[in-house]
JSON list of C-alpha atoms in Angstrom, two decimals:
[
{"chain": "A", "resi": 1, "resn": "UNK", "atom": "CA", "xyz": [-37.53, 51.06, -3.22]},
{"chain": "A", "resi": 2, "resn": "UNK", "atom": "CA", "xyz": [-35.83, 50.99, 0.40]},
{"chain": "A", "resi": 3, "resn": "UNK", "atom": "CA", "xyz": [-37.03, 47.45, 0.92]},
{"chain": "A", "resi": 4, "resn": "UNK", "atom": "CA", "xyz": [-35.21, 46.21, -2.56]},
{"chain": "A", "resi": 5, "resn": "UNK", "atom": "CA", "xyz": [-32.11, 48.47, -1.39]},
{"chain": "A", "resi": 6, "resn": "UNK", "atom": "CA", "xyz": [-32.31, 46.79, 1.45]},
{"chain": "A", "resi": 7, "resn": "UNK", "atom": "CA", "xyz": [-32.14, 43.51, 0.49]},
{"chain": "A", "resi": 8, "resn": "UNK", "atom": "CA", "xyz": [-29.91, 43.78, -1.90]},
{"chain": "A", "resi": 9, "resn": "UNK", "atom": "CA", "xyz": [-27.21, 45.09, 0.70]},
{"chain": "A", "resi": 10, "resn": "UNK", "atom": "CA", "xyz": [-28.01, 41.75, 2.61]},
{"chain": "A", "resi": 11, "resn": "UNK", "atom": "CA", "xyz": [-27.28, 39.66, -0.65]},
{"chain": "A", "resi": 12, "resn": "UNK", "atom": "CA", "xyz": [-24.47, 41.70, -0.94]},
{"chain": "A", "resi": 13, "resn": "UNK", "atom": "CA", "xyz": [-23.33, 40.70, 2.65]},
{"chain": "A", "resi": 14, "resn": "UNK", "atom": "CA", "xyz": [-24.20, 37.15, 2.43]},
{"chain": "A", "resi": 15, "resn": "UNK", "atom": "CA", "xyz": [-21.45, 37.05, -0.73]},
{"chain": "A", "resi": 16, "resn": "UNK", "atom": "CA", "xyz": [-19.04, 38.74, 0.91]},
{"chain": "A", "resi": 17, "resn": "UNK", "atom": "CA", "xyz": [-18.96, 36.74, 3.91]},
{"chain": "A", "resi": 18, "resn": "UNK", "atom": "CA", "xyz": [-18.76, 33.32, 1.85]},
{"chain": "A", "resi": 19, "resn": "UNK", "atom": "CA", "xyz": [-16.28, 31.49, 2.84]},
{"chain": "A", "resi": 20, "resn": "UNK", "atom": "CA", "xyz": [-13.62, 30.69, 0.06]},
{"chain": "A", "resi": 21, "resn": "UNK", "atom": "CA", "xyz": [-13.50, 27.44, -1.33]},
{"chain": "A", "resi": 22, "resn": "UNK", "atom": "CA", "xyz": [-9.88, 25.90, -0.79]},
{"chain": "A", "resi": 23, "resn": "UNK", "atom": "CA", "xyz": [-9.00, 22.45, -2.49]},
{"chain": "A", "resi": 24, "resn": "UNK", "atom": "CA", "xyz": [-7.42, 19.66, -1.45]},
{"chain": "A", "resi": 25, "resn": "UNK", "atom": "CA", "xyz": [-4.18, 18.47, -2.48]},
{"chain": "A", "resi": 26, "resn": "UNK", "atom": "CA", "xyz": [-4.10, 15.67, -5.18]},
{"chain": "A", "resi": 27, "resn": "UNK", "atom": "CA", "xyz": [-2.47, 12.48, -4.72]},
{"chain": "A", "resi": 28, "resn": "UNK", "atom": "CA", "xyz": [0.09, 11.43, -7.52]},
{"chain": "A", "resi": 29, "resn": "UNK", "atom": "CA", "xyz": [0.74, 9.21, -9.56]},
{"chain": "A", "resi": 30, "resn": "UNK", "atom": "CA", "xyz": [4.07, 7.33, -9.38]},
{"chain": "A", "resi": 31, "resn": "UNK", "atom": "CA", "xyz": [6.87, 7.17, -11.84]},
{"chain": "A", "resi": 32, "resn": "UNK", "atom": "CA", "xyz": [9.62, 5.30, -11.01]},
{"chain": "A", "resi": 33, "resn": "UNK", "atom": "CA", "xyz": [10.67, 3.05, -10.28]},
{"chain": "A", "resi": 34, "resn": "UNK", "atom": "CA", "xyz": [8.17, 1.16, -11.94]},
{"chain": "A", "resi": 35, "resn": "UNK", "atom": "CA", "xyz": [5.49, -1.53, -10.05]},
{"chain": "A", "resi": 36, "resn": "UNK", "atom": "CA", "xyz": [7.09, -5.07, -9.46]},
{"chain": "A", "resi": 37, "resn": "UNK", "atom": "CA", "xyz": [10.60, -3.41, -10.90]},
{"chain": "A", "resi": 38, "resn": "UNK", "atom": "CA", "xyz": [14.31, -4.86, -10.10]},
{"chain": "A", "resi": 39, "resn": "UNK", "atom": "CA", "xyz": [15.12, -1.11, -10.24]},
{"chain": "A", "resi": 40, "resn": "UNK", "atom": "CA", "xyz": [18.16, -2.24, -11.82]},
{"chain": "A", "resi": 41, "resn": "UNK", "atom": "CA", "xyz": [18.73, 1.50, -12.49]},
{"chain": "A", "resi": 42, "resn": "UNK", "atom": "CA", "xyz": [20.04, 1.87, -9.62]},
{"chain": "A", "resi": 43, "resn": "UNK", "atom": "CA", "xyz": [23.52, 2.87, -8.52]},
{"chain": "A", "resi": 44, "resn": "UNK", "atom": "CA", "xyz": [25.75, 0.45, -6.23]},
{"chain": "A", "resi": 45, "resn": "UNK", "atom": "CA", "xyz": [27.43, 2.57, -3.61]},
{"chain": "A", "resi": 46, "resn": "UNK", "atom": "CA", "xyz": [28.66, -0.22, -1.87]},
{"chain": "A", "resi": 47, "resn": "UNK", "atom": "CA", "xyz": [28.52, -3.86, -1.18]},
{"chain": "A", "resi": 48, "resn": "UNK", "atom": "CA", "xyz": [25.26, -3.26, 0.97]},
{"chain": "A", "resi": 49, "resn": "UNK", "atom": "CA", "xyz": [23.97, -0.24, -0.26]},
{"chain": "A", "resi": 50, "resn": "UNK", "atom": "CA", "xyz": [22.53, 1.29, -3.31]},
{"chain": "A", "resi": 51, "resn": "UNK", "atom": "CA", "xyz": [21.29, 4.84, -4.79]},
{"chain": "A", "resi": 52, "resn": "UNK", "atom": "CA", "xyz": [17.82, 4.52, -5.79]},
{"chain": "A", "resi": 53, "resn": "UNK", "atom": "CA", "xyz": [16.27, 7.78, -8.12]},
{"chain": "A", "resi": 54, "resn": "UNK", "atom": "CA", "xyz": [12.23, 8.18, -7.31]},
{"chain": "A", "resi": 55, "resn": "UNK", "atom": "CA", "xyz": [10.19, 10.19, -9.12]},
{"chain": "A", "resi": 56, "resn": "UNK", "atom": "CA", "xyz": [6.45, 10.78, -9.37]},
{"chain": "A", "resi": 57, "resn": "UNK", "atom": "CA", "xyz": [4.13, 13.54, -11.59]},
{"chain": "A", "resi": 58, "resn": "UNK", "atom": "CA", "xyz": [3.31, 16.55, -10.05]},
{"chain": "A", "resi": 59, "resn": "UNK", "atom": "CA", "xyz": [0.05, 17.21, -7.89]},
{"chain": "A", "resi": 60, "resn": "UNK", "atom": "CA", "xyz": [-2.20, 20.13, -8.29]},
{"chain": "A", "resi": 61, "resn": "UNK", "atom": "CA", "xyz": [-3.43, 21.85, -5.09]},
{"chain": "A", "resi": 62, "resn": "UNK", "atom": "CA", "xyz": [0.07, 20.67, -3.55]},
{"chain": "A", "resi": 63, "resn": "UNK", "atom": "CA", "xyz": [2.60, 22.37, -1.52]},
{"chain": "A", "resi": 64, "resn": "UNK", "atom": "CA", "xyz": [5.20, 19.14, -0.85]},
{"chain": "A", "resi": 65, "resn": "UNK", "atom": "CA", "xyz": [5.15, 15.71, -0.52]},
{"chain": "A", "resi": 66, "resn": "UNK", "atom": "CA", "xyz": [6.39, 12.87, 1.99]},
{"chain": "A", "resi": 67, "resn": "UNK", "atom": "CA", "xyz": [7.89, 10.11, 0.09]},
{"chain": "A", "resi": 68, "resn": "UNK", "atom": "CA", "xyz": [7.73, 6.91, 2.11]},
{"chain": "A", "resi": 69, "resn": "UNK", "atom": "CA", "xyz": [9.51, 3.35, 1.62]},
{"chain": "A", "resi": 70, "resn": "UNK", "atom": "CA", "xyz": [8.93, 0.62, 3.52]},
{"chain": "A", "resi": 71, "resn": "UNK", "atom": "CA", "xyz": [11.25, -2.32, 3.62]},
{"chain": "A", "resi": 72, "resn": "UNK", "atom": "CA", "xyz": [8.98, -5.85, 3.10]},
{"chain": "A", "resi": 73, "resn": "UNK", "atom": "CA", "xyz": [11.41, -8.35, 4.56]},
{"chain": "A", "resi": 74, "resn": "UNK", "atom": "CA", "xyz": [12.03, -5.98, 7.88]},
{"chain": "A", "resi": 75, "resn": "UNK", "atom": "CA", "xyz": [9.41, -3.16, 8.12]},
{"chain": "A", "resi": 76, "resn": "UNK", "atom": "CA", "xyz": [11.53, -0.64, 8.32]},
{"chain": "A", "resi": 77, "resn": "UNK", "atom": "CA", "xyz": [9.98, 2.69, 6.77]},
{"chain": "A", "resi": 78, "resn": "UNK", "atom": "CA", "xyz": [12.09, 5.32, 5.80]},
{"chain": "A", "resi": 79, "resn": "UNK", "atom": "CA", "xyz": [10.13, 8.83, 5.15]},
{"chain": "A", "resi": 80, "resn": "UNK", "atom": "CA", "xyz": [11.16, 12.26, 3.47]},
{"chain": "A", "resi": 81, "resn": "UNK", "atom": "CA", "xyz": [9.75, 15.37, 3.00]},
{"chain": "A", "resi": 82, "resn": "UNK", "atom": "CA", "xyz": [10.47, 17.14, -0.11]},
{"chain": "A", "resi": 83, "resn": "UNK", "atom": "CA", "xyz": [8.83, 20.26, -2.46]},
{"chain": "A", "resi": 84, "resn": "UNK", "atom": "CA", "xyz": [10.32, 18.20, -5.50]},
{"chain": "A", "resi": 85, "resn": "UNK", "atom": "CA", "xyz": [8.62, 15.45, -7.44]},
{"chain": "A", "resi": 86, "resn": "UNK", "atom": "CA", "xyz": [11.55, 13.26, -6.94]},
{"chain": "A", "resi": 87, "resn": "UNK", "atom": "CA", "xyz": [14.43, 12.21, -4.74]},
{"chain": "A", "resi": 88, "resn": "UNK", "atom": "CA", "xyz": [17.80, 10.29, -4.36]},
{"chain": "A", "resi": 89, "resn": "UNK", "atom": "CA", "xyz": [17.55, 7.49, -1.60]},
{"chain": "A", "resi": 90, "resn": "UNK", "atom": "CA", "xyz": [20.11, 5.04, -0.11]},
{"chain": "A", "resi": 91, "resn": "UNK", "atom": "CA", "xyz": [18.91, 2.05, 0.38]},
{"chain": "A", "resi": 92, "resn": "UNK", "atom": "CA", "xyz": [19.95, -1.41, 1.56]},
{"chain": "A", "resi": 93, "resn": "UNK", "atom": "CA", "xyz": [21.07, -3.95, -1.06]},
{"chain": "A", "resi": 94, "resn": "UNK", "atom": "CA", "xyz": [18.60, -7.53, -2.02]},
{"chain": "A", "resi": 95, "resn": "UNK", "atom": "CA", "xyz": [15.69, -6.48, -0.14]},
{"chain": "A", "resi": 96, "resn": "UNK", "atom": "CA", "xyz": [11.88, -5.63, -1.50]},
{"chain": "A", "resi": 97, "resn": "UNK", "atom": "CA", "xyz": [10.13, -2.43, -0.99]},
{"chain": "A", "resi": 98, "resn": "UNK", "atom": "CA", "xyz": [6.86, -0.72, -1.12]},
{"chain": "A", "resi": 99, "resn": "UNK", "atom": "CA", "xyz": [6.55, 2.93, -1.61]},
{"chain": "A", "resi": 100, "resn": "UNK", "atom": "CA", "xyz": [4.48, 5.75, -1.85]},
{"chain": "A", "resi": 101, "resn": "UNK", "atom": "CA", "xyz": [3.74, 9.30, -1.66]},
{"chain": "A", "resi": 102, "resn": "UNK", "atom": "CA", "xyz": [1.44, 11.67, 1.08]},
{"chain": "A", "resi": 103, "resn": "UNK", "atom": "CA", "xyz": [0.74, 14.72, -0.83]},
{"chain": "A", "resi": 104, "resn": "UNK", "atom": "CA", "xyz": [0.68, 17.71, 1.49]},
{"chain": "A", "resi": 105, "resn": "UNK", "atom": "CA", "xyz": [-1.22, 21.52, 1.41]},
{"chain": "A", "resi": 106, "resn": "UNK", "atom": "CA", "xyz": [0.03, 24.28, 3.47]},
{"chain": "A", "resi": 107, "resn": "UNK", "atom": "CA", "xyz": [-3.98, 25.90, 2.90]},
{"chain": "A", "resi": 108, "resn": "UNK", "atom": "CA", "xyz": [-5.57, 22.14, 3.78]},
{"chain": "A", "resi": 109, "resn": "UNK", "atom": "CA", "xyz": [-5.65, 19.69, 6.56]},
{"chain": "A", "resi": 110, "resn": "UNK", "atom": "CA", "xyz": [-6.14, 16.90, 3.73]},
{"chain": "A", "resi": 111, "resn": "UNK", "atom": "CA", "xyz": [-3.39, 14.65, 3.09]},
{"chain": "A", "resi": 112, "resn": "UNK", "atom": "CA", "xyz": [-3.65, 12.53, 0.27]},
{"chain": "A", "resi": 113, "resn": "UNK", "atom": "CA", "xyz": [-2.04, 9.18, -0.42]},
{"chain": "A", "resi": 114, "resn": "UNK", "atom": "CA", "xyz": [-0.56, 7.75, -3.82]},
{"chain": "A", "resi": 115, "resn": "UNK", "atom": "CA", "xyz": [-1.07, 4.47, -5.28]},
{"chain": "A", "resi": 116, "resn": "UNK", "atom": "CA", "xyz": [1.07, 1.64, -3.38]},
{"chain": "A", "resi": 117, "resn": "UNK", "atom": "CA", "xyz": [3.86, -0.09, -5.81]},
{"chain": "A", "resi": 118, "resn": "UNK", "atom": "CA", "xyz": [6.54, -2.86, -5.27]},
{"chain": "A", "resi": 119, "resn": "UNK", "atom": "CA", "xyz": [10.33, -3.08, -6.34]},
{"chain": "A", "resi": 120, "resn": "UNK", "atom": "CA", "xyz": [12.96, -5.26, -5.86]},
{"chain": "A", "resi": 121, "resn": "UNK", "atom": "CA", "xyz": [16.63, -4.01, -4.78]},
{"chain": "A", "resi": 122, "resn": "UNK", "atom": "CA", "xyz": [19.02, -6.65, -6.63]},
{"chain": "A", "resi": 123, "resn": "UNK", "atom": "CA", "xyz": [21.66, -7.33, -3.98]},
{"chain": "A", "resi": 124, "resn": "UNK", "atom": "CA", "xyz": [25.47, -8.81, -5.27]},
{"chain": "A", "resi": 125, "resn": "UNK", "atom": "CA", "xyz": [23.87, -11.76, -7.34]},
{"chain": "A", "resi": 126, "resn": "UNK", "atom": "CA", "xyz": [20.33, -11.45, -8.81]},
{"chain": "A", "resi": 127, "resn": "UNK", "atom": "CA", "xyz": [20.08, -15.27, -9.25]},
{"chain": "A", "resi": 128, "resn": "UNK", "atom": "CA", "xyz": [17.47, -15.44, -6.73]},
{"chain": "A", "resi": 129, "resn": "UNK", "atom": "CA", "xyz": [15.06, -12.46, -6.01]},
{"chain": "A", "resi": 130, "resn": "UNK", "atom": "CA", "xyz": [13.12, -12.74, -2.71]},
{"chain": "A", "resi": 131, "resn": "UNK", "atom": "CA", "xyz": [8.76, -13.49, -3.66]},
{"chain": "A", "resi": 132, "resn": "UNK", "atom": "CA", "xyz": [7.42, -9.93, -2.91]},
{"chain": "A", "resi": 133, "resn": "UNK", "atom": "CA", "xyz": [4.61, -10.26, -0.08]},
{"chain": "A", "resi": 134, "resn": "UNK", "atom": "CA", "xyz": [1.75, -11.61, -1.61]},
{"chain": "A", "resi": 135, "resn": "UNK", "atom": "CA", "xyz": [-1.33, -9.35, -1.95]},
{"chain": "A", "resi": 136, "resn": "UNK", "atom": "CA", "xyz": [-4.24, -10.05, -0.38]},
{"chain": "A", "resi": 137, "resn": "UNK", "atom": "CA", "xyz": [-7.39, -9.62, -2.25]},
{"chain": "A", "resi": 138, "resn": "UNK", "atom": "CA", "xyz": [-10.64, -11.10, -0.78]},
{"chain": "A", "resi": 139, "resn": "UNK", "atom": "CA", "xyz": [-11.93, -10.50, 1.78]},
{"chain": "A", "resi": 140, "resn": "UNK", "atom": "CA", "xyz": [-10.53, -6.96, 1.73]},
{"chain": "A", "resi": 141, "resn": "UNK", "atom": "CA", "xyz": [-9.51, -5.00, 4.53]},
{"chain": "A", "resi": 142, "resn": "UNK", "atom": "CA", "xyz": [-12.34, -5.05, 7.37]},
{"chain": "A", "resi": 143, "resn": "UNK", "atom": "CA", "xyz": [-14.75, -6.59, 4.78]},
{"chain": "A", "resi": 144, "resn": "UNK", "atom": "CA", "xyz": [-17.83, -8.24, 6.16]},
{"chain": "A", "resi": 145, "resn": "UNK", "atom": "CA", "xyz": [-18.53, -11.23, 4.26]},
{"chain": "A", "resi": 146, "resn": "UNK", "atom": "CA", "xyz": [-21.23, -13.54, 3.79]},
{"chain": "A", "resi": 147, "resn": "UNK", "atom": "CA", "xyz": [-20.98, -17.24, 3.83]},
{"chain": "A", "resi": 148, "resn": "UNK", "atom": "CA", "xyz": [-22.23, -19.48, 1.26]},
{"chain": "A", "resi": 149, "resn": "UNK", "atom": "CA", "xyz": [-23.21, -22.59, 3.41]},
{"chain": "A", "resi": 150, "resn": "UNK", "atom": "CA", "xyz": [-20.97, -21.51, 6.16]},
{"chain": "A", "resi": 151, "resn": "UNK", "atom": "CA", "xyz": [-17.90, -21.43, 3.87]},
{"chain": "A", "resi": 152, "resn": "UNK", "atom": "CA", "xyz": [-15.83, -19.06, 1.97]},
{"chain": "A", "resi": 153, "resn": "UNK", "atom": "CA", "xyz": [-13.23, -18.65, -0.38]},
{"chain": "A", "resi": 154, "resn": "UNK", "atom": "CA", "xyz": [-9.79, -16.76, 0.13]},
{"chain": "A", "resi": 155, "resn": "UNK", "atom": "CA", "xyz": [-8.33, -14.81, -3.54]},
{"chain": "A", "resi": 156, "resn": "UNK", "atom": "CA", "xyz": [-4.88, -13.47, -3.07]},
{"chain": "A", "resi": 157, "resn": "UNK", "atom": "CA", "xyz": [-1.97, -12.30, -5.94]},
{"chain": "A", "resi": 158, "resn": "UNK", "atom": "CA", "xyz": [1.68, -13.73, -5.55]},
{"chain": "A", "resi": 159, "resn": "UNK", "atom": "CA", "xyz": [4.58, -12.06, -7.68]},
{"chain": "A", "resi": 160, "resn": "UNK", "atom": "CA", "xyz": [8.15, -12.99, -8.21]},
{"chain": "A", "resi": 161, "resn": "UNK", "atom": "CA", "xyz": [10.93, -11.45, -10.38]},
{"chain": "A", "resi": 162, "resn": "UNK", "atom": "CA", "xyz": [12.06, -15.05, -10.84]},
{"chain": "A", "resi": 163, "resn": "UNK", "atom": "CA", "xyz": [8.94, -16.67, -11.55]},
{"chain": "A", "resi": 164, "resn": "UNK", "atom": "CA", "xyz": [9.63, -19.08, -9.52]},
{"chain": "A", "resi": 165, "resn": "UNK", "atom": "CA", "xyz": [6.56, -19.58, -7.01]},
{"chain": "A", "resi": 166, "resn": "UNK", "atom": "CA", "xyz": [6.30, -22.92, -5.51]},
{"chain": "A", "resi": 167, "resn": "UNK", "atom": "CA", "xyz": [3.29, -22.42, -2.76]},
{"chain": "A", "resi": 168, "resn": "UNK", "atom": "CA", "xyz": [1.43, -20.84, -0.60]},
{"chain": "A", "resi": 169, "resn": "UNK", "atom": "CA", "xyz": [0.89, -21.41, 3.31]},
{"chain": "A", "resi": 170, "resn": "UNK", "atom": "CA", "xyz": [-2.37, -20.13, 4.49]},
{"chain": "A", "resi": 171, "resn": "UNK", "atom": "CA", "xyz": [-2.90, -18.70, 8.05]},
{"chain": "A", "resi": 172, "resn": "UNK", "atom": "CA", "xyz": [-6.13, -17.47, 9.51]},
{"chain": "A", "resi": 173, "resn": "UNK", "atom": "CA", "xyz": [-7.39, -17.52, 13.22]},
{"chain": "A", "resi": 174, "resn": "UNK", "atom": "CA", "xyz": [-9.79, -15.26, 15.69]},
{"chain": "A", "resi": 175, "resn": "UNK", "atom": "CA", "xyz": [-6.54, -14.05, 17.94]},
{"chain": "A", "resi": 176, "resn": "UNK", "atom": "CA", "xyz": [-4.12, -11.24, 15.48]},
{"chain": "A", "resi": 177, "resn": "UNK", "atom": "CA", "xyz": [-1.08, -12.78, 17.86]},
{"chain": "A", "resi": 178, "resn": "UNK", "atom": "CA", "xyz": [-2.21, -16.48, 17.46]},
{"chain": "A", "resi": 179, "resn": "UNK", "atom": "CA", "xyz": [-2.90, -17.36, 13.79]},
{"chain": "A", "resi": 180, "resn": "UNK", "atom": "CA", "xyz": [-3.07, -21.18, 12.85]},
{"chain": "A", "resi": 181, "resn": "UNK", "atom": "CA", "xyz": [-1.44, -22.61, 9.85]},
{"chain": "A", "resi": 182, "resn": "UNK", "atom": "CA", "xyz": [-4.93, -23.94, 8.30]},
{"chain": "A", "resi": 183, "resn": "UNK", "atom": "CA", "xyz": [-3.04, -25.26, 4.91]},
{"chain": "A", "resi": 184, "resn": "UNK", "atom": "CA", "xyz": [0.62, -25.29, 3.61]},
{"chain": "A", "resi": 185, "resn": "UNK", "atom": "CA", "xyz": [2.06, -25.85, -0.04]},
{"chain": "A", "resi": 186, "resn": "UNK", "atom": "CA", "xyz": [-1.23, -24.70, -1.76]},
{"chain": "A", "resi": 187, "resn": "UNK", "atom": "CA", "xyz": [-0.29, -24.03, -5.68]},
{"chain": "A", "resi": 188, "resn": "UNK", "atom": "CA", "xyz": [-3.33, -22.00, -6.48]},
{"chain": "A", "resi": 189, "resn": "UNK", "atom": "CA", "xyz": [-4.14, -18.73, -5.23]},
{"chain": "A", "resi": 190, "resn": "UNK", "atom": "CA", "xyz": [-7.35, -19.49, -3.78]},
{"chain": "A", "resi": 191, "resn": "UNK", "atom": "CA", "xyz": [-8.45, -21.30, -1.05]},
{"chain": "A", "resi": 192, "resn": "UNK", "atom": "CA", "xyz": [-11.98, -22.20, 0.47]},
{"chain": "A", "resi": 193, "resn": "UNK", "atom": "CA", "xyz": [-12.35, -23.16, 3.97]},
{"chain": "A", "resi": 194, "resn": "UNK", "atom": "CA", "xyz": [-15.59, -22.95, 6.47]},
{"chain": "A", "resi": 195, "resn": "UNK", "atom": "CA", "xyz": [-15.77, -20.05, 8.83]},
{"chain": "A", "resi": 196, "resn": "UNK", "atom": "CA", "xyz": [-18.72, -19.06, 11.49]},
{"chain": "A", "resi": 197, "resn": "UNK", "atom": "CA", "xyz": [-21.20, -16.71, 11.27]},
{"chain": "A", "resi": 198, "resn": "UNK", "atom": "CA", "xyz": [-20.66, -13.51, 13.44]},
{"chain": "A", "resi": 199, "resn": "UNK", "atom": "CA", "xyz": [-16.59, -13.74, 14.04]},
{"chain": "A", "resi": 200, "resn": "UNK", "atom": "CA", "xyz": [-14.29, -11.05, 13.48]},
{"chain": "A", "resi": 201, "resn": "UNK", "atom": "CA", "xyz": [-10.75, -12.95, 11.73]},
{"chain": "A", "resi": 202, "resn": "UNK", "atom": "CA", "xyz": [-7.34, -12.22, 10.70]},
{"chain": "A", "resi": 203, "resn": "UNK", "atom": "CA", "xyz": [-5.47, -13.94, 7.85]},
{"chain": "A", "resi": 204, "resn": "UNK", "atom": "CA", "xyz": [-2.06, -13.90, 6.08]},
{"chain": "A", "resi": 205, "resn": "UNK", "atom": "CA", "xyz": [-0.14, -15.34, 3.10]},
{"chain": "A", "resi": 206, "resn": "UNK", "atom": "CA", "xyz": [3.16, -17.12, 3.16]},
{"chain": "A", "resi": 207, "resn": "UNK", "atom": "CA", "xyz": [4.85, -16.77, -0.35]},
{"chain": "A", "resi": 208, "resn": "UNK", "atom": "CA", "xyz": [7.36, -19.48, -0.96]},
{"chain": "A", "resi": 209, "resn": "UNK", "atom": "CA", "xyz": [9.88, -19.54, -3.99]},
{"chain": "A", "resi": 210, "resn": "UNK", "atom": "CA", "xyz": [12.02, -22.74, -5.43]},
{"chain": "A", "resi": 211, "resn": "UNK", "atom": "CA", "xyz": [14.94, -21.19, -3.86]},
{"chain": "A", "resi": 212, "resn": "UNK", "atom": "CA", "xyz": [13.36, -22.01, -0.48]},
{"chain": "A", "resi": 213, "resn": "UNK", "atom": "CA", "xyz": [13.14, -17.60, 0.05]},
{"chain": "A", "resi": 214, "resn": "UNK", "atom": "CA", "xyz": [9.92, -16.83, 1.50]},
{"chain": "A", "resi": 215, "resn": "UNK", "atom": "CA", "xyz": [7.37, -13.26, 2.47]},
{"chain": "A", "resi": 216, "resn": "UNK", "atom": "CA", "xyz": [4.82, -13.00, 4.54]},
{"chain": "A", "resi": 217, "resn": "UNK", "atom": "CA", "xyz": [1.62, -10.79, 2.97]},
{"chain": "A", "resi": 218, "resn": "UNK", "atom": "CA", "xyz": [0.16, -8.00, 5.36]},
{"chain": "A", "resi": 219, "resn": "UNK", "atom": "CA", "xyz": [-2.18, -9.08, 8.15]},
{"chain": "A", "resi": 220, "resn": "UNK", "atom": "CA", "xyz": [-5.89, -9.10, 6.32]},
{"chain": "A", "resi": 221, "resn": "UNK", "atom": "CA", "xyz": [-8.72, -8.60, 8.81]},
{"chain": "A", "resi": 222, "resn": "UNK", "atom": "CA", "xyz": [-12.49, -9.54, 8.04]},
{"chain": "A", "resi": 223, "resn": "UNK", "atom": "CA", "xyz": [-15.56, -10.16, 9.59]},
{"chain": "A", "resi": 224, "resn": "UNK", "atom": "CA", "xyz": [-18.62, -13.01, 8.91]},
{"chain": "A", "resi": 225, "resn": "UNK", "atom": "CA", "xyz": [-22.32, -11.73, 8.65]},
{"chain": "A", "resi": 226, "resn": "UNK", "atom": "CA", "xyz": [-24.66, -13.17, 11.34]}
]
């Protein structure tokens, strides 16, 4: 009887010195302004400057967010921390943006990150909207890849509000401060060229509309199997 007392009162301490089970915050999903948008909701403050409303759903587990916007055509990012699912931001007028949201836990040291989306900031004249960066989709980021005969094929996405995509220049090279222009006025989204086996690369995308505006994608970064 004093041995089943006994280890009960050790079960009984075991349980109580559990330690509690605290989640992690969940990353949101984004409202507005919607993916590949002219946010044309916005307000004009100025000649250079508009109000732009974001808003996302709520996340459980959370305890505030960071809402950050990056500006494609400069890099600027702007960032703001908020206990609100949206916000009011100035921004600068015929530029595109990225955005997305960190969501935070005072009880975690997980932060967790949104979905990425794209909008377009008309400036005076929306005649001509600037190609957003194109996005880069194989190889993906520090993929290792393997070679079919010692070649491979590039797959990337372009978007434009105006439709108006003329071509593509494709860069790739060994050196990230050195790239070569390998081909320029491509049409299609693809491109196959012939790599080595067991180099580490970096490549980029050149978006160029019929209004001669042009992005450049993010810098992609791959490797080739041996």
């Amino acid at each position: 009887m004093k041995l089943k007392l006994k280890f009960l009162l050790i079960l009984l301490f075991l349980f109580s010195c559990k330690k509690e089970v605290i989640p992690d915050p969940e990353s949101v999903v984004l409202s507005s302004p919607k993916n590949a948008d002219a946010c044309t909701s916005a307000i004009n403050i100025n000649q250079e400057e508009s109000q732009v409303s974001f808003s996302w759903n709520p996340s459980l587990h959370t305890d505030s967010y960071e809402i950050n916007i990056n500006n494609l055509d400069n890099g600027e990012i702007f960032k703001k921390e908020t206990v609100s699912n949206s916000e009011s931001i100035i921004l600068k007028r015929g530029f595109p943006y990225s955005w997305w949201v960190f969501s935070k836990s005072e009880n975690s040291p997980i932060i967790s990150k949104s979905q990425i989306w794209v909008f377009y900031l008309e400036g005076n004249s929306n005649s001509s909207y600037i190609p957003f960066p194109a996005r880069l989709i194989s190889p993906g980021s520090n993929d290792q890849v393997n070679l079919d005969n010692g070649r491979f094929t590039f797959q990337w996405e372009g978007r434009d509000l105006d439709n108006d995509i003329i071509s593509f220049d494709f860069y790739l090279g060994e050196d990230i401060d050195d790239l070569k222009l390998i081909n320029s006025g491509l049409t299609n989204s693809t491109f196959e060229t012939e790599l080595e086996a067991g180099k580490n690369y970096y490549w980029k995308i050149i978006t160029k509309d019929s209004k001669e505006n042009t992005s450049s994608s993010s810098l992609g970064s791959f490797s080739t199997s041996t």
